[in-house]
Coordinates of C-alpha atoms in Angstrom, one line a residue:
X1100 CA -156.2 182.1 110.0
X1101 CA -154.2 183.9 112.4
X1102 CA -150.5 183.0 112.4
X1103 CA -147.5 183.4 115.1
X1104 CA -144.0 182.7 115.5
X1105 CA -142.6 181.5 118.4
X1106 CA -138.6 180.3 118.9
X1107 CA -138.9 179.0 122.4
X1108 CA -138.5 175.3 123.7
X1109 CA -141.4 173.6 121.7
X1110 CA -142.1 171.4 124.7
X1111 CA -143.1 174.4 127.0
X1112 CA -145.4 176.1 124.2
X1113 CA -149.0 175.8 125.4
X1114 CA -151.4 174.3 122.4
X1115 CA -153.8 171.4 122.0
X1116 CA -151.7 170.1 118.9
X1117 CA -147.8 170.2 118.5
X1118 CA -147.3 168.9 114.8
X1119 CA -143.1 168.6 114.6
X1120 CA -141.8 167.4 111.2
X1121 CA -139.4 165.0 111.2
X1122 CA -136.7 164.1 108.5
X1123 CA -135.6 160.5 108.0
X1124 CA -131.6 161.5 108.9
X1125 CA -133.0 163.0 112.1
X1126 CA -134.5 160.2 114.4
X1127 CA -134.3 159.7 117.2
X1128 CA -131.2 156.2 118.3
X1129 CA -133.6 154.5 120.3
X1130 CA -136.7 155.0 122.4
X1131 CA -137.1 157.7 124.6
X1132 CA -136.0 157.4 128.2
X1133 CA -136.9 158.6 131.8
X1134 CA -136.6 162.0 131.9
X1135 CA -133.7 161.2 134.8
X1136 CA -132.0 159.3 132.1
X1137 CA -132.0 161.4 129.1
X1138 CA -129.2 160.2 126.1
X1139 CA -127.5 162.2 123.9
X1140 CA -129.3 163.1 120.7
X1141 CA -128.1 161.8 117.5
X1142 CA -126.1 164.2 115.5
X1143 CA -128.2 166.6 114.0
X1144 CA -131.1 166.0 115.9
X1145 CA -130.9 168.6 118.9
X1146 CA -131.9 167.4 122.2
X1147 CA -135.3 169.5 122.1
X1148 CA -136.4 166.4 119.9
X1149 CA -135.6 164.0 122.6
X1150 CA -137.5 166.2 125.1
X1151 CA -140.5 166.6 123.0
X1152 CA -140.4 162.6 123.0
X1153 CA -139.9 162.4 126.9
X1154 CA -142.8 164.8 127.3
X1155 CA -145.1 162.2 125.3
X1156 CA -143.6 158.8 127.4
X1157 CA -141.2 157.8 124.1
X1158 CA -143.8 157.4 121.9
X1159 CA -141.3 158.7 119.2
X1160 CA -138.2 156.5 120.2
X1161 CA -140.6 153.3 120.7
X1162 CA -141.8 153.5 117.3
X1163 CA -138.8 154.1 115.4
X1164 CA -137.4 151.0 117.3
X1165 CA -140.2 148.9 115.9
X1166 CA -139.8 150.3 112.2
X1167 CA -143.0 152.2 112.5
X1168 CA -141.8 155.6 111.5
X1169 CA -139.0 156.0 109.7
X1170 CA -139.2 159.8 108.7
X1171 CA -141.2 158.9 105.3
X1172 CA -143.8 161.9 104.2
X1173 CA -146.9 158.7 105.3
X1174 CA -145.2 158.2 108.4
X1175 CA -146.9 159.3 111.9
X1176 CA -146.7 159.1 115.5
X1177 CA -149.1 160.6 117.9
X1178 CA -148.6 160.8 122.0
X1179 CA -150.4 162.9 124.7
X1180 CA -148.9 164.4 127.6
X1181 CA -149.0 163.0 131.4
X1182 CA -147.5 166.4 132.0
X1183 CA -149.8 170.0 132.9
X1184 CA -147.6 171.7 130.7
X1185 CA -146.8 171.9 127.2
X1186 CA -148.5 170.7 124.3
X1187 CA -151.4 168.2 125.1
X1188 CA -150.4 166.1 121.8
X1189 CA -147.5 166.1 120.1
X1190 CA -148.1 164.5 116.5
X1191 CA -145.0 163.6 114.7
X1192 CA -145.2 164.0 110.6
X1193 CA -142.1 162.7 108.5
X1194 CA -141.3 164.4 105.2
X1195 CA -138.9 162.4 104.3
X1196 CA -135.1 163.2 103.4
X1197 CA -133.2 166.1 104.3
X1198 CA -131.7 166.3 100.9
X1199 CA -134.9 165.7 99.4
X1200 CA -136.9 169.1 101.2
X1201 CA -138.2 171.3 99.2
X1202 CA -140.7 174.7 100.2
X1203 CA -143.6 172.3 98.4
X1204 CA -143.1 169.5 100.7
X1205 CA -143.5 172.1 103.7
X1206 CA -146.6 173.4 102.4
X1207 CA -147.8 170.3 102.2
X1208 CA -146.8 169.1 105.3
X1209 CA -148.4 172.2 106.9
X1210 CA -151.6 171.2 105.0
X1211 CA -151.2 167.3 106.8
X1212 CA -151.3 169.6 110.0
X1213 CA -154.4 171.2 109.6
X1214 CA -156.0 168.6 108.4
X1215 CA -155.1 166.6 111.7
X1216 CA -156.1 169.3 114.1
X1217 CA -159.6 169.7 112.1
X1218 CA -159.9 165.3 112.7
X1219 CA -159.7 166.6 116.5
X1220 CA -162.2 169.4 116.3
X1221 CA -159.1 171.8 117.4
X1222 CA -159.2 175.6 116.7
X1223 CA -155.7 176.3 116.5
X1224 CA -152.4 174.3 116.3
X1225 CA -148.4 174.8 116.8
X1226 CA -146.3 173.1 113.4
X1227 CA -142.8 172.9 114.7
X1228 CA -140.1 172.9 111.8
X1229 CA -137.2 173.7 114.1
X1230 CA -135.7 170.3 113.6
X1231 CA -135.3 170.2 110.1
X1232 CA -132.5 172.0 108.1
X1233 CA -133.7 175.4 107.4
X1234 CA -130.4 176.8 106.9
X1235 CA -130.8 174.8 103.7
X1236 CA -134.0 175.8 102.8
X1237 CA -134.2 179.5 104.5
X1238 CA -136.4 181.9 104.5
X1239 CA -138.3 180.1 101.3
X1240 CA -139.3 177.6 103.5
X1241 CA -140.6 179.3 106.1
X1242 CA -142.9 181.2 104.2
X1243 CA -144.3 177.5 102.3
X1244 CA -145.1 176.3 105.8
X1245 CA -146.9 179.6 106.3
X1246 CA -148.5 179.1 103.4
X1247 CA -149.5 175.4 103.9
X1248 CA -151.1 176.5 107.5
X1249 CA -153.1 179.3 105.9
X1250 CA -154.4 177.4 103.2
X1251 CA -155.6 174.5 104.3
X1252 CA -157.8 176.6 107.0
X1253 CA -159.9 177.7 104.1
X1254 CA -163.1 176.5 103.7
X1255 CA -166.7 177.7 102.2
X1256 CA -169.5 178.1 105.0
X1257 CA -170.6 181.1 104.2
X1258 CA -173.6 179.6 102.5
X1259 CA -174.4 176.5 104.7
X1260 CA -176.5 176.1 107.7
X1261 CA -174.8 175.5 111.2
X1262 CA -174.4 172.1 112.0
X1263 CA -175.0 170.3 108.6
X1264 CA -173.5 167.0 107.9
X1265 CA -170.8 167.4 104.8
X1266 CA -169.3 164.8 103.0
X1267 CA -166.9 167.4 101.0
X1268 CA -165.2 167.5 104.3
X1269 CA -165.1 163.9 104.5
X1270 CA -163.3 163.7 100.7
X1271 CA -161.0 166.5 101.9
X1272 CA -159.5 164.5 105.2
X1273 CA -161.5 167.3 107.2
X1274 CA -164.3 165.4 108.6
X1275 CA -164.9 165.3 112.8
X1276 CA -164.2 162.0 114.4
X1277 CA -167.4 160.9 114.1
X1278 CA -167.3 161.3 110.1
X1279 CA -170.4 162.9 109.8
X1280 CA -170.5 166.4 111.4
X1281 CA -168.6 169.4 110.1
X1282 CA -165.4 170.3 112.3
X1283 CA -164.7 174.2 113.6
X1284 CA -162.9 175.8 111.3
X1285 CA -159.0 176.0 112.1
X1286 CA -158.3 179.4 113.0
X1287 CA -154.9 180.0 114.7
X1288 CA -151.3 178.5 114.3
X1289 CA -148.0 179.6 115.7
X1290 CA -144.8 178.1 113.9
X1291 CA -141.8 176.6 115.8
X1292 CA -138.7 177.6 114.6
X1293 CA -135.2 178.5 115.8
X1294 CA -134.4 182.2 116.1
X1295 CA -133.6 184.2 113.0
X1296 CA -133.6 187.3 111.2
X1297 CA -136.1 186.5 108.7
X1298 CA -138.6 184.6 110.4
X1299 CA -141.0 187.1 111.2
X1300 CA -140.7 188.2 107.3
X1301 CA -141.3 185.5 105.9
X1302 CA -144.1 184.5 107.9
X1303 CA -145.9 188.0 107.4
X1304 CA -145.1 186.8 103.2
X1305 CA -146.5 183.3 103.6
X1306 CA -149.6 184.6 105.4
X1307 CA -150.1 187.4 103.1
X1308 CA -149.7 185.4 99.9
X1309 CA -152.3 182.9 101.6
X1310 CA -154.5 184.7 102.5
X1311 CA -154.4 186.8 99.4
X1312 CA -155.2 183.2 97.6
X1313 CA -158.1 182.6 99.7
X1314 CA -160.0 185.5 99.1
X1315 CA -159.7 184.6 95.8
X1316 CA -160.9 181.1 96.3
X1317 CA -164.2 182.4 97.8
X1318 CA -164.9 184.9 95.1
X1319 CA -164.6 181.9 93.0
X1320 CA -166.7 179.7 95.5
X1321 CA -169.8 182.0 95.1
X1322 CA -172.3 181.0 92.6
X1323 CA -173.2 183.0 90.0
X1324 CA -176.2 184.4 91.2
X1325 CA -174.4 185.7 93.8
X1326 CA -170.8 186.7 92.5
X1327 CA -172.5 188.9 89.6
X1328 CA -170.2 191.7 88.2
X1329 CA -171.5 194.2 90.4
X1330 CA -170.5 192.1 93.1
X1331 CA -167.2 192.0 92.3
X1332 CA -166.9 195.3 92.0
X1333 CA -168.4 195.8 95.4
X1334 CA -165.6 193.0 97.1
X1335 CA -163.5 195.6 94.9
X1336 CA -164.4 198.3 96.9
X1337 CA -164.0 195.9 100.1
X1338 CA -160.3 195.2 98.8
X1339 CA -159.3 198.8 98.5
X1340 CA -160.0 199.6 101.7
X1341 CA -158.7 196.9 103.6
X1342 CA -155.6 197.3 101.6
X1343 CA -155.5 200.7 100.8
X1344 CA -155.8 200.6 97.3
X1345 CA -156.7 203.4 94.8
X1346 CA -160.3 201.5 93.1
X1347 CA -162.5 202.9 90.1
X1348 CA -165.1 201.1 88.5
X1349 CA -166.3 201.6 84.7
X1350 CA -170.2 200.9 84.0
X1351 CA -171.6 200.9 80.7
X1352 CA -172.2 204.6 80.3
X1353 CA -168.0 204.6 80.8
X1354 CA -167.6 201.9 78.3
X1355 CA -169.1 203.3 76.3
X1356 CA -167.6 206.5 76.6
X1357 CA -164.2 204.4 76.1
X1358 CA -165.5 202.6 73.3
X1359 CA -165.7 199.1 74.7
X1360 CA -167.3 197.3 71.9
X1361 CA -166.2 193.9 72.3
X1362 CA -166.8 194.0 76.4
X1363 CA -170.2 195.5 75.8
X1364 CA -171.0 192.6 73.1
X1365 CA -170.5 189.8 75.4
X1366 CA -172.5 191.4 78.4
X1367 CA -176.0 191.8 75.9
X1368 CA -177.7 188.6 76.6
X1369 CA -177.7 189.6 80.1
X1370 CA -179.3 191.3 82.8
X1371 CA -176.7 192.0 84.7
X1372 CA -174.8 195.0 83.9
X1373 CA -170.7 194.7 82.8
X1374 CA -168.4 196.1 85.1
X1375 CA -164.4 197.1 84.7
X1376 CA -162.7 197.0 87.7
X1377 CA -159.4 198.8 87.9
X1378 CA -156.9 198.4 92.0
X1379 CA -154.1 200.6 92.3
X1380 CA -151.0 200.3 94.7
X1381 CA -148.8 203.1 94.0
X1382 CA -146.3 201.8 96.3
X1383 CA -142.8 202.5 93.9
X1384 CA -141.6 206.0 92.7
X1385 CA -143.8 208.0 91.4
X1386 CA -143.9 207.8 87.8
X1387 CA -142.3 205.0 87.6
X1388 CA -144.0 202.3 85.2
X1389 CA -146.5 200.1 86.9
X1390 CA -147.0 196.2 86.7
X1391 CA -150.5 195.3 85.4
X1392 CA -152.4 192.7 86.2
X1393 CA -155.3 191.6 84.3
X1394 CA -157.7 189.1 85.2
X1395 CA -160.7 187.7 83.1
X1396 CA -163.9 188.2 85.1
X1397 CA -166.6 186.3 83.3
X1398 CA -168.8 185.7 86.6
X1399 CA -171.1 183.0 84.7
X1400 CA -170.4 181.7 81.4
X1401 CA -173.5 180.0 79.2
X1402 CA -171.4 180.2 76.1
X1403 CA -173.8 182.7 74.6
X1404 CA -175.6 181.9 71.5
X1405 CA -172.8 179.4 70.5
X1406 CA -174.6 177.2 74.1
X1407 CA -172.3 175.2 76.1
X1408 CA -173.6 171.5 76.7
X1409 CA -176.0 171.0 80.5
X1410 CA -173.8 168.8 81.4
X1411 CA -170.8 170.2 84.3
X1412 CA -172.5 173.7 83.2
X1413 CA -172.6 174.8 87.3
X1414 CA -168.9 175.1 87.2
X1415 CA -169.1 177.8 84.6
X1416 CA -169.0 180.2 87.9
X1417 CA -165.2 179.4 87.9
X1418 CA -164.9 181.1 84.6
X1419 CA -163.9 184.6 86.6
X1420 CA -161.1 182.4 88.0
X1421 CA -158.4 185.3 86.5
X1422 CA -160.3 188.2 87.7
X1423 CA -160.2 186.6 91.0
X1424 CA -156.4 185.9 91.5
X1425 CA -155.5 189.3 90.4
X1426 CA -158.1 190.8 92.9
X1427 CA -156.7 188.4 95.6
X1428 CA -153.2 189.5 94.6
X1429 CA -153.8 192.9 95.0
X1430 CA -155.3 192.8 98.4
X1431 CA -151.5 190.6 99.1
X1432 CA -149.7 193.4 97.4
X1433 CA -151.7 196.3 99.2
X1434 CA -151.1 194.6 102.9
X1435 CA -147.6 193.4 102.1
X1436 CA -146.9 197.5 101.1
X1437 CA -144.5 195.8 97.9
X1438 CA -142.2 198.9 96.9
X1439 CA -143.5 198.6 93.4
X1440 CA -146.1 200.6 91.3
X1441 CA -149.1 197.9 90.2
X1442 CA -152.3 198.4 88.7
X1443 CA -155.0 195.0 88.8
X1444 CA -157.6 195.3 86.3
X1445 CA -160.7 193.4 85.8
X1446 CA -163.4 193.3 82.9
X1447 CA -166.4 191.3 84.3
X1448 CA -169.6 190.3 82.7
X1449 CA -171.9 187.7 82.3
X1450 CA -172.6 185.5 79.0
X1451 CA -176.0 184.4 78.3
X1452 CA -178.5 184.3 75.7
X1453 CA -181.6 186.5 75.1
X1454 CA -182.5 187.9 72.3
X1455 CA -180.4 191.1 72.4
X1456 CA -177.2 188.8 72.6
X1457 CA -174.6 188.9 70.2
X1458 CA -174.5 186.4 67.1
X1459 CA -172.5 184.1 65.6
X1460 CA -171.3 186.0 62.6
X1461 CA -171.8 189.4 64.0
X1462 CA -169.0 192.0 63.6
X1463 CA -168.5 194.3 66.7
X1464 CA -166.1 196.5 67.4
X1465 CA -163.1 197.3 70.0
X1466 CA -161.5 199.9 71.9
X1467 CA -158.3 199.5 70.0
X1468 CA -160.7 200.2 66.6
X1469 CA -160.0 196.8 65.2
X1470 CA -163.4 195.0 64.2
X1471 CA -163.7 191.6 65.0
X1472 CA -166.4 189.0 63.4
X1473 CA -167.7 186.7 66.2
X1474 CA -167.5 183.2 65.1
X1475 CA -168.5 181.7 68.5
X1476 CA -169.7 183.3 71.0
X1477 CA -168.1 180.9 73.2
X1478 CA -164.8 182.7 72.8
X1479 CA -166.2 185.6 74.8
X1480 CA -163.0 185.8 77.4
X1481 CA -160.9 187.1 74.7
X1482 CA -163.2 189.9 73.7
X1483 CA -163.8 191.3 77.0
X1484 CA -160.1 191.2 78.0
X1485 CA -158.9 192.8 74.7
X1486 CA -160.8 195.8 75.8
X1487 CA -158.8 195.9 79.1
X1488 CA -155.6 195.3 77.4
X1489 CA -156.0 197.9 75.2
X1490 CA -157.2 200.1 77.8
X1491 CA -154.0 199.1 80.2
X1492 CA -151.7 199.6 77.0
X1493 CA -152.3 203.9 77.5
X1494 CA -150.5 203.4 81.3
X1495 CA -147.1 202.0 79.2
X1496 CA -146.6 199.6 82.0
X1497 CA -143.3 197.8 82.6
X1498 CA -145.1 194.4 81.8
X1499 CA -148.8 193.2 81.4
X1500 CA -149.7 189.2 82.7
X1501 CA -153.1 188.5 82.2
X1502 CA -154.6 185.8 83.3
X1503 CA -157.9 183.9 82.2
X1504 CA -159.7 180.5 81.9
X1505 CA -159.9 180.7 78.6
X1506 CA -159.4 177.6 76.3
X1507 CA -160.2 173.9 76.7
X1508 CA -157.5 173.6 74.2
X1509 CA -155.2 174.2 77.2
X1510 CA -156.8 171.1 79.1
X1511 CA -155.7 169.0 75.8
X1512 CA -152.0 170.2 76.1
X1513 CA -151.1 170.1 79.2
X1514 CA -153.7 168.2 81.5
X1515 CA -154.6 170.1 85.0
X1516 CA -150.6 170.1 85.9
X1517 CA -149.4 173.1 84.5
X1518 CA -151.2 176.3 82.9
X1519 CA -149.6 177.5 79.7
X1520 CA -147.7 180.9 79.4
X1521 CA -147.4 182.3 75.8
X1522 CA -146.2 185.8 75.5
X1523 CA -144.3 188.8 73.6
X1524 CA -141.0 188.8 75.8
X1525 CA -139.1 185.8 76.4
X1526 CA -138.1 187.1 79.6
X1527 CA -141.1 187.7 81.1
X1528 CA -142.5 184.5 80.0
X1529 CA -139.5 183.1 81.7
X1530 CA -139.5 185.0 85.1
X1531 CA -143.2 183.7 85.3
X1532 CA -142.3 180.4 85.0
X1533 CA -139.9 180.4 88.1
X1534 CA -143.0 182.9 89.7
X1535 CA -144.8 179.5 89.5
X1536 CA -142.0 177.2 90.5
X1537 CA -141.6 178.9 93.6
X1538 CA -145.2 178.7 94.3
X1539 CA -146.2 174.7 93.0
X1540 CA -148.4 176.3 90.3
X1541 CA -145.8 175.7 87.2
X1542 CA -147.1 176.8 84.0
X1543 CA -145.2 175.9 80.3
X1544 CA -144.5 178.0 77.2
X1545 CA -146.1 177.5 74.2
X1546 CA -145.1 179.2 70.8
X1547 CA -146.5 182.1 69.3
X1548 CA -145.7 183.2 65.4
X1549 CA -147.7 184.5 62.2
X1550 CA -148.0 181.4 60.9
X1551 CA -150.8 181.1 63.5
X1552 CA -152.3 184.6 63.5
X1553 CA -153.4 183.9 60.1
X1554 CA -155.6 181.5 61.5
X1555 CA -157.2 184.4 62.6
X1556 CA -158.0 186.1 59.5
X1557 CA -161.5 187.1 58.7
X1558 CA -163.2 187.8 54.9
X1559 CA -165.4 190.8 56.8
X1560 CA -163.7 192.2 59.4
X1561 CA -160.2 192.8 60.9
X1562 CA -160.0 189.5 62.8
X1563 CA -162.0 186.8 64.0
X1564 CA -162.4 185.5 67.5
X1565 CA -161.7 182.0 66.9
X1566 CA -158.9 180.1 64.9
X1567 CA -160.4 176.8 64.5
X1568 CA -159.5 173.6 66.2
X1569 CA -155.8 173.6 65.9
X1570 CA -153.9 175.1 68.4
X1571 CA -156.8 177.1 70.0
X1572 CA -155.0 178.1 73.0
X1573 CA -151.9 180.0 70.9
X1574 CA -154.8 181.0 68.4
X1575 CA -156.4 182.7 71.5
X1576 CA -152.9 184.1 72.4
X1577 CA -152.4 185.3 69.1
X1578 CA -155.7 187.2 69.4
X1579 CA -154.7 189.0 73.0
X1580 CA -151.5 189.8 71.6
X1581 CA -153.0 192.5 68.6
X1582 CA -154.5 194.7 71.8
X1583 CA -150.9 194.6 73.9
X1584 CA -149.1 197.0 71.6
X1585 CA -145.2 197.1 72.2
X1586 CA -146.2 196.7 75.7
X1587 CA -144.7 193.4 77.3
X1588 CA -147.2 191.0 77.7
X1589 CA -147.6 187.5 78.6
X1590 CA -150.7 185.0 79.3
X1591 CA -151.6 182.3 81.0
X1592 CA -154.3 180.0 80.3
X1593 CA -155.3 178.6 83.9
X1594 CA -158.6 176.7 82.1
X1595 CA -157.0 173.6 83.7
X1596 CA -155.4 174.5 87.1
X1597 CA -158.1 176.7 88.3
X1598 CA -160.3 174.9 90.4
X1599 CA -161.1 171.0 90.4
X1600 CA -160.1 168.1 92.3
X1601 CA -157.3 167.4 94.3
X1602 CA -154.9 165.5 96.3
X1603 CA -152.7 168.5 97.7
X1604 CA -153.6 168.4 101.7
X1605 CA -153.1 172.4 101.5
X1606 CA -156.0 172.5 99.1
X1607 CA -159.6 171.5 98.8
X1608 CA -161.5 169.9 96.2
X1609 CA -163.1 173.1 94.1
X1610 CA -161.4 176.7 93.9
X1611 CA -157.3 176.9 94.0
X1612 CA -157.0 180.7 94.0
X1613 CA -154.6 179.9 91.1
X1614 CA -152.3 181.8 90.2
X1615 CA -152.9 184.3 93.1
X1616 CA -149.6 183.1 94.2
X1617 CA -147.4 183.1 90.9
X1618 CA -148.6 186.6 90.5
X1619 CA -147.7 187.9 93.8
X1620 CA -144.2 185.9 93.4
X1621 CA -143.6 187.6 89.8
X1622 CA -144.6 191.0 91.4
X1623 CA -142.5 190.5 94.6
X1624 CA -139.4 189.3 92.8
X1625 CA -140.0 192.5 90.3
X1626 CA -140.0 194.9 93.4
X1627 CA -137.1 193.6 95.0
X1628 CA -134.8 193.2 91.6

């Protein structure tokens, strides 16, 4: 989507669709007169309100007469013009109190937008946030509206025919009038806002951080036959370029030459040959320690020997969910130009079954020399990413997040609300918790100690990949943490937030691009401290 600001009179801005959000301490005393006749706003509101509900004959003023809308977030007015001028509709949303606003409630309100120009078949839209109190919610806000716009205009086509019926737009509120054919995509929105300094900023921000999220969604969209690990290192490639990124890929031959056991091991029951992807944005002083990202890229996940059940098996694509936000990040961070040295790095494979793949009960190696007995080959994220933690450990980085769908144990703790963070520095686990608060994707700390590493201790080998069925997402953790060195490290388990179903207006049933977002909040707030 392409976005715009504009701080002109919203009545006089040309679109099909005027979307003004509304707070419940900022109607409008009574319905709206003859333009001859105009009354004095109510405190607070601004007389462009009352103009944009001359320009629609009152429709505004008569329905907050009747007790229609009273500013609550399910509250909405729609009027069309008599006028040639100015917006043909003007739809007004209520998010409820002023005291109550927060950056989420924009973005979602943004994503109530979209979805109501898609109803109309409209290509573009203006969402007007001019009367609410943004001197309250600044720049912050602003950018969550941005967001909300850009998000919401994703969608998956790429693999569709033109002009097929879809329910998932239906389910999604994105359906054409006539409920059955697909609307035209959304693909332009200017936002109304009274002049300021940082409106253009934190526009650019919202749309980069967007957008950055969506390219992740449709790496995570693709099917596995399509997203193989070759493939993402070719969107790599794409990445770099757009964004002018450093990129270098690792094959087998270099994985080899790195000693790469444990990646290696989960990619023999495939076909398709591993692949280490590694984006650089040298964008701070030079030498100065980098952030690393790293993101697991397991592009189709059969669960190896140790097979998963058929049942919900297709949405074992999502299992590169990691490797995607952190190569949707880095595109943000590239394009954004963050002062700030940070290196993504992504270990993709595939994990299937053949004859050549690797056992239960096998013992395989790792870069960091530690041998490993695989107790189920299930637990395959943790093998390929401790080869890129080890190998990210030799930049001595500021701070390593990685980021992986890794345990259904994290789905037992804490539902599809909040991904866990677990981690060697308090503080790190704690700036990536307001990271997610600032961009709706909380996560929650879990402990980490010896008295679960030992769950990890193996009769034949250095450690095993599995500690049972207690605690098997700090077990996991606990496993990462012995290829981070003295590095600080954190992880989160996104096995729960990373795709599925939901309510959000901003989102779509399917790939969330989770934690794109975090990350590129964590990173941004790094480069600016």
């Amino acid at each position: 989507m392409r976005l715009e600001t504009n701080a002109g009179p919203p009545e006089r801005i040309e679109t099909p669709l005027m979307v003004v959000l509304v707070a419940s301490d900022r109607l409008p005393p009574e319905p709206g007169p003859r333009p001859e006749a105009a009354p004095q706003a109510e405190p607070g509101m601004g007389l462009e309100l009352a103009a944009l509900d001359r320009l629609v004959g009152g429709a505004l003023g008569r329905a907050v007469a009747a007790g229609d809308f009273r500013g609550r977030a399910r509250d909405r007015v729609l009027g069309h013009r008599p006028a040639e001028r100015g917006p043909e509709r003007v739809l007004f949303i209520g998010v409820g109190s002023t005291k109550a606003l927060t950056p989420e409630k924009l973005r979602v309100a943004a994503g109530k937008a979209v979805r109501a120009a898609e109803f109309r078949c409209l290509r573009s839209l203006a969402l007007c946030v001019r009367f609410l109190d943004m001197e309250a919610l600044g720049a912050r806000g602003v950018q969550a509206a941005a967001e909300g716009l850009v998000l919401a205009s994703w969608r998956f086509d790429e693999l569709r025919s033109e002009g097929g019926a879809d329910g998932e737009a239906a389910a999604n509120g994105g359906a054409a009038m006539d409920g059955t054919a697909r609307p035209p995509p959304v693909e332009s929105a200017v936002v109304v806002a009274a002049p300021s300094d940082g409106l253009e900023e934190a526009v650019r921000l919202g749309h980069a951080f967007a957008a950055g999220e969506n390219r992740a969604r449709t790496l995570q969209a693709r099917p596995g036959n399509i997203a193989t690990p070759s493939h993402l290192a070719d969107e790599a490639r794409r990445i770099a370029d757009e964004a002018g990124l450093e990129v270098e890929v690792l094959g087998p031959a270099e994985m080899k030459a790195e000693g790469m056991e444990a990646l290696l091991a989960v990619s023999r029951g495939s076909d398709e040959e591993p692949r280490l992807i590694v984006l650089r944005h040298r964008g701070g002083e030079h030498g100065e320690a980098p952030l690393v990202l790293v993101g697991k890229g397991l592009t189709f996940d059969a669960g190896g020997i140790s097979i998963k059940p058929a049942k919900g098996m297709e949405k074992m694509k999502y299992d590169m969910s990691g490797g995607a936000a952190v190569m949707g990040a880095m595109w943000a961070v590239g394009r954004l130009g963050l002062p700030a040295n940070v290196i993504g790095v992504v270990p993709g494979s595939e994990n299937l079954l053949s004859g050549s793949a690797t056992k239960p009960g096998d013992v395989i190696g790792s870069r960091a020399g530690r041998s490993i007995e695989v107790i189920n080959t299930d637990a395959e994220g943790r093998l390929i990413l401790a080869d890129a933690l080890d190998y990210a450990v030799e930049w001595r980085p500021a701070a390593i997040v990685d980021c992986a769908t890794l345990t259904g144990a994290a789905v037992v703790a804490l539902g599809h609300h909040r991904s866990a963070v677990l981690g060697s520095d308090e503080g790190l686990v704690e700036e990536l918790r307001a990271a997610g608060d600032a961009a709706a994707q909380p996560c929650w700390p879990l402990p980490m100690g010896p008295e679960y590493r030992k769950q990890l201790k193996s009769g034949v080998a250095d450690l095993r990949n599995v500690g049972g069925r207690p605690a098997g997402t700090i077990t996991a953790a606990c496993f990462l943490s012995e290829f981070t060195g003295d590095i600080p490290w954190a992880h989160l388990d996104i096995a729960g937030t990373a795709y599925g179903s939901t309510k959000k207006p901003y989102l779509r049933n399917g790939p969330f691009g989770l934690p794109c977002r975090l990350l590129l909040e964590w990173v941004h707030a790094r480069a600016f401290s």
